[in-house]
Amino acid sequence: MAFDLVIRNARVATASDTFDSDIGIQGGRIVQLGAGLDGGAQEIDAAGRVVTPGGVDAHCHLDQPMEGPAKMADGFESGTRSAACGGTTTVIPFAAQAKGQSLRAAVEDYHSRAEGQAHVDYAFHLIVSDPTAHVLEQELPALIGEGYTSFKVYMTYDDLKLDDGQMLDVLDVARRHGAMAMIHAENADCIEWLTKRLEAAGRTAPRFHAHARPMLVEREATHRAISLAQLVDVPVLIVHVSGKEAIEQIRWARGHGLSVFAETCPQYLFLTAEDLGIDDSYHGARCICSPPPRDKANQEIIWDGLNDGLFTVFSSDHAPFNYDDPAGKKPGGKEVPFRHIPNGIPGLETRLPLLYSEGVLGGRMTLNRFVELTATNPAKAYGLHPRKGTIAIGSDADLVVWDERDVTIRNAQLHHAVDYTPYEGMRLKAWPGLTLSRGEVVWDGKNFSGRAGRGRFLACGTPSLMPARRGE
Ligand code: DUC
Ligand code: ZN
Ligand code: ZN
């Protein structure tokens, strides 16, 4: 067989196996695996190097319309460039419905933002913020049928949050139409009450963001989200879980046989609340995200959950706002009370290197579990598997060849459009040496060689995750 490309002598890792093989690629897909494959028009020798599926980042925000003056620094062009240079070959950002807007209009607008921009493939989750009868009965079922098979709902943020009755209504649509519901679980009223108290006491520096969103508000909302899902009898996925008390709720649900999936993110492994500041300086605004990073003890509990099956997916929650920018962390050019600081940190490009280096090479996680969390499970959870998220015959040739070498994270060397990384100066032991998207090299370890518009929109199928195992 004649191949367009053969990757020779790869140490291939999937979610279940690690084996030595050549990888034969034709028409952007993997067509043969085995030793001593015939020649290809192009050949890459991967001798001694690990090859994993390209990452699937199933939770990132790109060019999401915001209430002014906030504006995301990354759109589809810079966001997917950055993704590719960090080994991620599929991104799933959010087509967000504004209150009063039709869901269909939100999707059309988001397509126009992505059109001609993306370097790697992308799908959309929906954000449902206004579940009118028309949305519930017409728009949402129709969009699910067209390949938008997952949506996020929020229990906090005034412009997005749903009350419990609305949550039940949208979860019921997920159940009837086989969609995956992602839930942002924080108690909005508790946050508002705490924020007002902090403001009355003059405690408005960035670090107080974490005081306004203690673990209790996440724990309560996680339990409530689980109860609502139980009432409707639908699987749900709790996003960006930050620590112990929320995990305890999820373990409780699993122990009761409920299909509750969970996601966590690098900020809950590598940052703590101290990164929001130990004094009243404004620098900590960089690390403001919700839920906030917790403490070292919670980081360990997150590592445990990644290993023991509690977590299903590991995403970046890339939410890109510049620090020194009136459209970013300094609204209108000013240092403002934490309530007004846009939430979110960048992380598309650093997600895989952080987990590969500190998890796999740090001896905290198997290579196969790394693949499962960062590629295979997200592809399954959102209906993209087996086209994405694995190395198998027929799958897209989205691949990462790893370079095990010392790397110091420097924002100047990243490819997003954000003016900082929360991981500046961190020393890692590996970085993607090659990223291939549908058989095309888009990153060679030094140079980016994508092309805006080469990334394709992916309509998603039915989520294909097995129900969570009892007791996990
Ligand atoms: N929290 C979110 O829910 N989304 C974007 C960023 C953040 O911090
Ligand atoms: Zn969220
Ligand atoms: Zn998010």
XYZ file of C-alpha atoms and ligand atoms in Angstrom:
482
model
C 0.000 0.000 0.000
C 1.300 3.488 -0.786
C 1.042 5.939 2.060
C 1.081 9.712 2.096
C 3.032 9.536 5.334
C 4.557 6.812 7.478
C 5.608 7.459 11.062
C 8.231 4.818 11.794
C 9.135 3.076 15.035
C 6.594 4.871 17.182
C 5.936 3.939 20.784
C 2.167 4.234 20.333
C 0.020 4.895 23.390
C -3.751 4.626 23.441
C -6.131 4.687 26.386
C -5.741 0.927 26.745
C -2.396 -0.167 25.249
C 1.183 0.804 24.553
C 2.931 -0.895 21.618
C 5.702 -0.370 19.071
C 4.416 0.239 15.569
C 4.713 2.168 12.344
C 1.691 4.327 11.520
C 0.559 4.447 7.886
C -1.446 7.521 6.918
C -3.425 8.206 3.785
C -5.940 10.938 3.037
C -5.557 12.301 6.560
C -6.539 9.034 8.219
C -4.673 6.177 9.857
C -4.935 3.251 7.440
C -2.395 0.765 8.775
C -0.556 -0.070 11.991
C 2.250 -2.609 12.236
C 5.960 -3.255 11.870
C 7.836 -2.677 8.601
C 5.111 -0.854 6.673
C 5.729 0.005 3.007
C 7.226 3.369 2.167
C 5.344 6.642 2.242
C 5.669 9.821 0.180
C 6.823 11.364 3.458
C 8.461 9.537 6.355
C 9.038 10.559 9.956
C 11.265 8.531 12.244
C 9.851 8.525 15.756
C 12.364 6.002 17.123
C 12.348 5.998 20.892
C 9.549 8.545 21.131
C 6.063 8.233 22.493
C 3.198 8.970 20.096
C -0.207 9.775 21.545
C -3.508 10.821 19.957
C -3.804 14.566 19.459
C -5.458 16.157 22.444
C -9.163 16.906 22.513
C -9.742 20.018 24.606
C -13.408 19.733 25.406
C -13.698 22.898 27.471
C -12.253 26.121 26.135
C -13.620 29.558 25.375
C -12.689 31.322 22.137
C -14.123 34.603 20.884
C -17.151 34.127 23.089
C -19.319 37.271 22.958
C -19.017 39.109 26.284
C -20.745 41.991 28.012
C -18.514 45.047 27.462
C -15.828 46.096 28.061
C -14.543 42.505 28.340
C -13.287 40.837 25.178
C -11.500 37.532 24.834
C -7.940 37.822 23.584
C -8.119 34.601 21.572
C -10.420 33.845 18.718
C -10.336 30.700 16.595
C -7.129 31.694 14.793
C -4.825 32.311 17.738
C -6.636 29.829 19.968
C -6.258 26.891 17.603
C -2.671 27.911 16.756
C -1.862 27.757 20.427
C -3.733 24.466 20.775
C -1.725 22.859 17.954
C 1.612 23.972 19.422
C 0.627 22.302 22.681
C -0.474 19.051 21.033
C -4.226 19.638 20.917
C -5.853 18.861 17.579
C -9.549 19.203 18.413
C -11.161 21.997 20.395
C -14.734 22.289 21.603
C -15.564 25.872 22.591
C -19.033 27.214 23.331
C -21.729 28.802 21.200
C -23.275 30.852 23.985
C -26.883 31.987 23.965
C -27.359 35.461 25.448
C -30.573 35.908 27.412
C -33.269 36.929 24.937
C -31.314 35.551 21.975
C -32.388 32.580 19.919
C -30.124 29.562 20.342
C -30.007 29.123 16.571
C -28.815 32.731 16.160
C -26.062 32.100 18.735
C -24.882 29.073 16.745
C -24.940 30.946 13.441
C -23.024 33.847 14.941
C -20.442 31.458 16.372
C -19.960 29.755 13.016
C -19.241 33.121 11.455
C -16.593 33.752 14.121
C -14.919 30.410 13.377
C -15.252 30.415 9.587
C -11.883 30.483 7.839
C -10.006 30.907 11.129
C -9.267 27.519 12.652
C -5.986 25.627 12.240
C -7.311 22.417 13.784
C -10.740 20.773 13.842
C -13.464 22.065 16.113
C -16.948 21.275 17.343
C -19.327 23.415 19.392
C -20.986 22.906 22.725
C -24.030 25.089 23.297
C -24.581 27.294 26.350
C -28.266 27.496 27.202
C -28.979 30.638 29.230
C -32.583 31.307 28.249
C -34.624 28.101 28.071
C -37.869 29.475 26.677
C -40.562 27.073 25.480
C -39.334 27.651 21.917
C -35.765 26.772 22.889
C -36.820 23.681 24.830
C -39.324 22.339 22.344
C -37.873 23.435 19.004
C -34.385 24.860 18.873
C -32.503 22.641 21.295
C -33.873 19.312 19.997
C -33.245 20.410 16.398
C -29.662 21.514 17.138
C -28.909 18.280 19.007
C -30.078 16.419 15.899
C -27.742 18.505 13.742
C -24.607 17.600 15.722
C -24.547 20.003 18.682
C -24.973 17.138 21.120
C -23.733 18.758 24.321
C -24.588 21.906 26.192
C -23.439 23.735 29.294
C -25.702 25.223 31.907
C -24.634 27.586 34.676
C -25.800 27.771 38.271
C -23.989 31.100 38.690
C -23.173 34.314 36.731
C -26.147 36.708 36.411
C -26.095 36.731 32.625
C -26.057 32.935 32.302
C -27.517 31.265 35.393
C -30.589 29.067 35.432
C -32.813 28.417 38.409
C -33.554 24.856 39.495
C -36.798 24.649 37.528
C -35.039 25.764 34.360
C -32.257 23.266 35.030
C -34.812 20.472 35.266
C -36.369 21.559 31.975
C -33.084 21.524 30.047
C -31.901 18.297 31.671
C -35.137 16.712 30.534
C -34.342 17.732 26.947
C -30.891 16.141 27.342
C -32.520 12.928 28.521
C -35.091 12.750 25.747
C -32.634 13.593 22.969
C -29.490 11.847 24.241
C -27.374 14.974 24.739
C -24.613 15.466 27.317
C -25.346 18.209 29.870
C -22.318 19.955 31.360
C -22.954 21.799 34.609
C -21.083 24.735 36.146
C -21.859 24.110 39.794
C -21.523 27.098 42.132
C -24.270 28.605 44.293
C -24.974 32.091 42.901
C -26.820 33.463 45.952
C -24.085 32.401 48.372
C -21.459 34.041 46.132
C -23.446 37.290 45.973
C -24.016 37.334 49.730
C -20.334 36.740 50.456
C -19.225 39.268 47.832
C -21.383 42.005 49.364
C -20.010 41.278 52.827
C -16.432 41.402 51.557
C -17.128 44.662 49.710
C -18.686 46.220 52.818
C -15.474 45.384 54.685
C -13.325 46.919 51.921
C -11.981 43.518 50.920
C -12.035 43.886 47.170
C -8.484 42.882 46.104
C -8.217 39.946 43.666
C -7.398 37.457 46.410
C -10.860 37.935 47.915
C -12.364 36.326 44.807
C -11.431 33.007 46.430
C -13.082 34.068 49.714
C -16.311 34.782 47.841
C -16.313 31.309 46.273
C -15.288 28.872 49.007
C -15.575 25.145 48.486
C -18.947 25.136 50.249
C -20.605 27.011 47.370
C -19.258 24.462 44.901
C -20.132 21.512 47.127
C -23.734 22.637 47.614
C -24.292 23.300 43.924
C -22.644 20.008 42.943
C -24.975 18.120 45.245
C -27.976 20.043 43.914
C -26.930 19.432 40.301
C -26.652 15.713 41.041
C -30.082 15.698 42.682
C -31.658 17.478 39.719
C -30.059 14.976 37.338
C -31.278 12.104 39.503
C -34.810 13.466 39.449
C -34.744 13.669 35.659
C -32.765 10.415 35.357
C -30.097 11.737 33.008
C -26.285 11.476 32.950
C -24.507 14.779 33.589
C -20.914 15.981 33.571
C -19.798 18.386 36.301
C -17.181 20.707 34.818
C -14.062 22.229 36.410
C -14.230 20.382 39.733
C -11.740 22.054 42.074
C -11.359 19.867 45.155
C -12.385 17.517 47.908
C -15.918 18.462 48.850
C -17.236 18.485 45.295
C -15.466 15.176 44.676
C -17.169 13.709 47.734
C -20.554 14.566 46.231
C -19.615 12.896 42.955
C -18.365 9.766 44.743
C -21.615 9.684 46.689
C -23.588 9.872 43.437
C -21.519 7.101 41.827
C -21.996 4.994 44.939
C -25.726 5.356 44.401
C -25.423 4.157 40.826
C -25.861 7.556 39.174
C -24.056 8.433 35.942
C -22.249 11.552 37.034
C -19.118 12.340 35.057
C -16.537 14.895 36.117
C -13.944 17.180 34.588
C -10.985 18.930 36.155
C -8.395 21.355 34.784
C -4.677 22.197 35.174
C -5.353 25.165 37.463
C -6.599 22.789 40.163
C -3.362 20.797 40.026
C -0.803 23.559 39.600
C -2.234 26.734 41.187
C -3.514 27.546 44.665
C -5.582 30.398 46.091
C -2.251 32.043 46.999
C -1.706 32.669 43.300
C -4.571 35.161 43.563
C -2.370 37.088 45.994
C -1.090 36.903 49.538
C -1.492 40.662 49.893
C -3.745 43.201 48.225
C -1.657 43.561 45.047
C -3.463 43.327 41.749
C -1.169 40.763 40.111
C -3.331 37.914 41.320
C -6.059 39.029 38.909
C -4.206 36.888 36.382
C -5.273 33.734 38.219
C -8.896 34.653 38.869
C -11.086 31.870 37.583
C -14.169 30.115 38.864
C -14.176 27.932 40.804
C -10.932 29.362 42.210
C -7.812 27.255 42.760
C -7.797 25.801 46.292
C -4.775 24.587 48.324
C -2.019 21.971 48.156
C -4.098 19.350 49.967
C -6.854 19.733 47.382
C -4.311 19.449 44.559
C -3.387 16.006 45.910
C -7.054 15.007 46.037
C -7.442 16.072 42.403
C -4.425 13.913 41.454
C -6.058 10.983 43.239
C -9.306 11.545 41.358
C -7.475 11.651 38.038
C -5.932 8.273 38.785
C -8.801 6.386 40.338
C -11.423 7.054 37.668
C -13.340 9.807 39.446
C -12.460 12.215 36.654
C -13.485 11.435 33.116
C -11.916 14.363 31.293
C -9.098 16.836 31.759
C -9.729 20.135 29.967
C -8.107 23.551 29.997
C -11.131 25.835 30.564
C -9.018 28.256 28.518
C -10.722 31.626 29.027
C -8.322 34.148 27.532
C -8.254 37.696 28.921
C -5.200 39.907 28.767
C -3.894 41.153 32.096
C -2.838 44.644 31.095
C -5.807 45.517 28.952
C -8.999 47.561 29.393
C -10.805 44.658 27.687
C -9.211 42.153 30.055
C -8.321 41.932 33.721
C -8.230 45.746 34.070
C -11.684 46.773 32.865
C -11.585 50.257 31.401
C -7.835 50.342 32.180
C -8.386 50.322 35.950
C -7.599 48.032 38.857
C -11.145 47.182 39.903
C -12.814 45.240 42.741
C -12.625 41.484 42.159
C -16.342 41.324 41.296
C -15.615 43.147 38.026
C -12.527 41.174 36.943
C -13.273 38.813 34.037
C -13.007 35.195 35.162
C -10.654 32.837 33.417
C -7.063 31.916 32.655
C -5.335 30.767 29.475
C -4.299 27.119 29.206
C -4.916 25.559 25.784
C -1.239 25.212 24.923
C 0.030 24.166 28.348
C -2.676 21.591 29.233
C -1.001 18.530 27.694
C 2.650 19.375 28.460
C 1.787 20.050 32.121
C 0.004 16.729 32.575
C 2.469 14.698 30.503
C 5.448 16.158 32.300
C 4.177 16.273 35.879
C 1.775 13.347 35.606
C 3.308 10.754 33.298
C 7.012 11.595 33.611
C 6.560 12.618 37.240
C 5.323 9.097 37.980
C 1.866 10.210 39.076
C -0.153 8.744 36.197
C 0.159 6.049 33.573
C 0.634 7.029 29.965
C -2.607 5.258 29.061
C -4.592 7.155 31.664
C -3.094 10.392 30.307
C -4.405 9.506 26.843
C -7.795 8.532 28.203
C -8.263 11.792 30.121
C -6.930 14.182 27.511
C -8.152 12.642 24.247
C -10.185 9.419 24.276
C -12.734 10.202 26.964
C -13.448 13.759 25.807
C -13.969 12.407 22.284
C -16.357 9.766 23.655
C -18.179 12.156 25.991
C -19.005 14.494 23.129
C -19.648 12.071 20.302
C -16.391 12.406 18.328
C -14.935 8.953 18.987
C -13.445 6.971 17.195
C -12.786 9.598 14.554
C -10.973 11.637 17.219
C -9.205 10.738 20.448
C -7.486 7.487 19.547
C -4.879 5.833 17.344
C -6.756 3.225 15.348
C -7.338 2.260 11.746
C -9.879 4.662 10.291
C -9.292 7.396 12.858
C -8.111 10.833 11.796
C -4.315 11.036 11.868
C -4.277 13.549 14.722
C -1.065 12.691 16.539
C 1.523 14.031 18.941
C 5.152 12.879 18.901
C 6.595 13.751 22.289
C 10.035 15.267 22.890
C 11.303 14.497 26.353
C 13.510 17.497 27.079
C 13.796 20.300 29.622
C 11.449 23.169 28.878
C 10.782 26.311 30.871
C 7.346 27.785 30.225
C 7.675 31.334 28.939
C 4.702 33.272 27.713
C 6.877 34.815 25.028
C 7.186 31.350 23.502
C 3.503 30.450 23.607
C 1.227 31.044 20.652
C -1.945 32.387 22.186
C -2.745 36.113 22.073
C -2.839 36.501 25.860
C -0.184 38.667 27.535
C 0.616 36.176 30.298
C 0.555 32.558 31.373
C -0.117 31.587 34.984
C 2.658 28.993 34.611
C 5.483 31.424 33.717
C 8.867 29.977 34.717
C 7.589 26.471 35.440
C 10.049 23.784 34.393
C 8.729 20.817 32.460
C 10.315 17.628 31.190
C 8.550 17.373 27.821
C 6.787 19.228 25.041
C 5.166 18.079 21.790
C 7.937 17.695 19.226
C 5.459 17.207 16.406
C 1.725 17.754 16.147
C -0.138 16.308 13.181
C -3.679 17.262 12.303
C -5.271 14.891 9.778
C -1.810 13.782 8.710
C -0.410 17.300 8.251
C 2.412 18.559 10.431
C 1.139 21.738 12.078
C 3.872 22.056 14.733
C 7.411 20.640 14.565
C 8.581 21.525 18.041
C 9.904 24.906 16.942
C 7.751 26.213 14.154
C 4.039 26.426 13.626
C 2.915 25.502 10.129
C -0.876 25.518 10.268
C -3.116 27.456 7.943
C -6.144 29.424 9.053
C -9.212 27.766 7.612
C -7.753 24.242 7.346
C -9.546 23.275 10.567
C -12.965 21.761 9.901
C -16.187 21.935 11.833
C -17.172 18.567 13.311
C -20.792 17.655 13.833
C -20.923 15.529 16.982
C -22.686 12.216 17.346
C -24.283 10.679 20.397
C -22.052 10.664 23.482
C -20.583 7.167 23.796
C -19.174 7.096 27.310
C -20.015 4.048 29.334
C -21.957 4.901 32.481
C -19.609 5.651 35.326
C -18.543 2.531 37.213
C -20.293 2.085 40.512
C -18.245 3.253 43.457
C -15.608 5.084 41.403
N -15.059 30.031 34.740
C -15.985 29.667 33.876
O -17.002 29.122 34.245
N -15.807 29.896 32.582
C -14.719 30.611 32.079
C -13.660 30.867 32.998
C -13.931 30.633 34.408
O -13.141 30.962 35.239
Zn -17.845 27.189 34.002
Zn -15.435 27.496 31.170
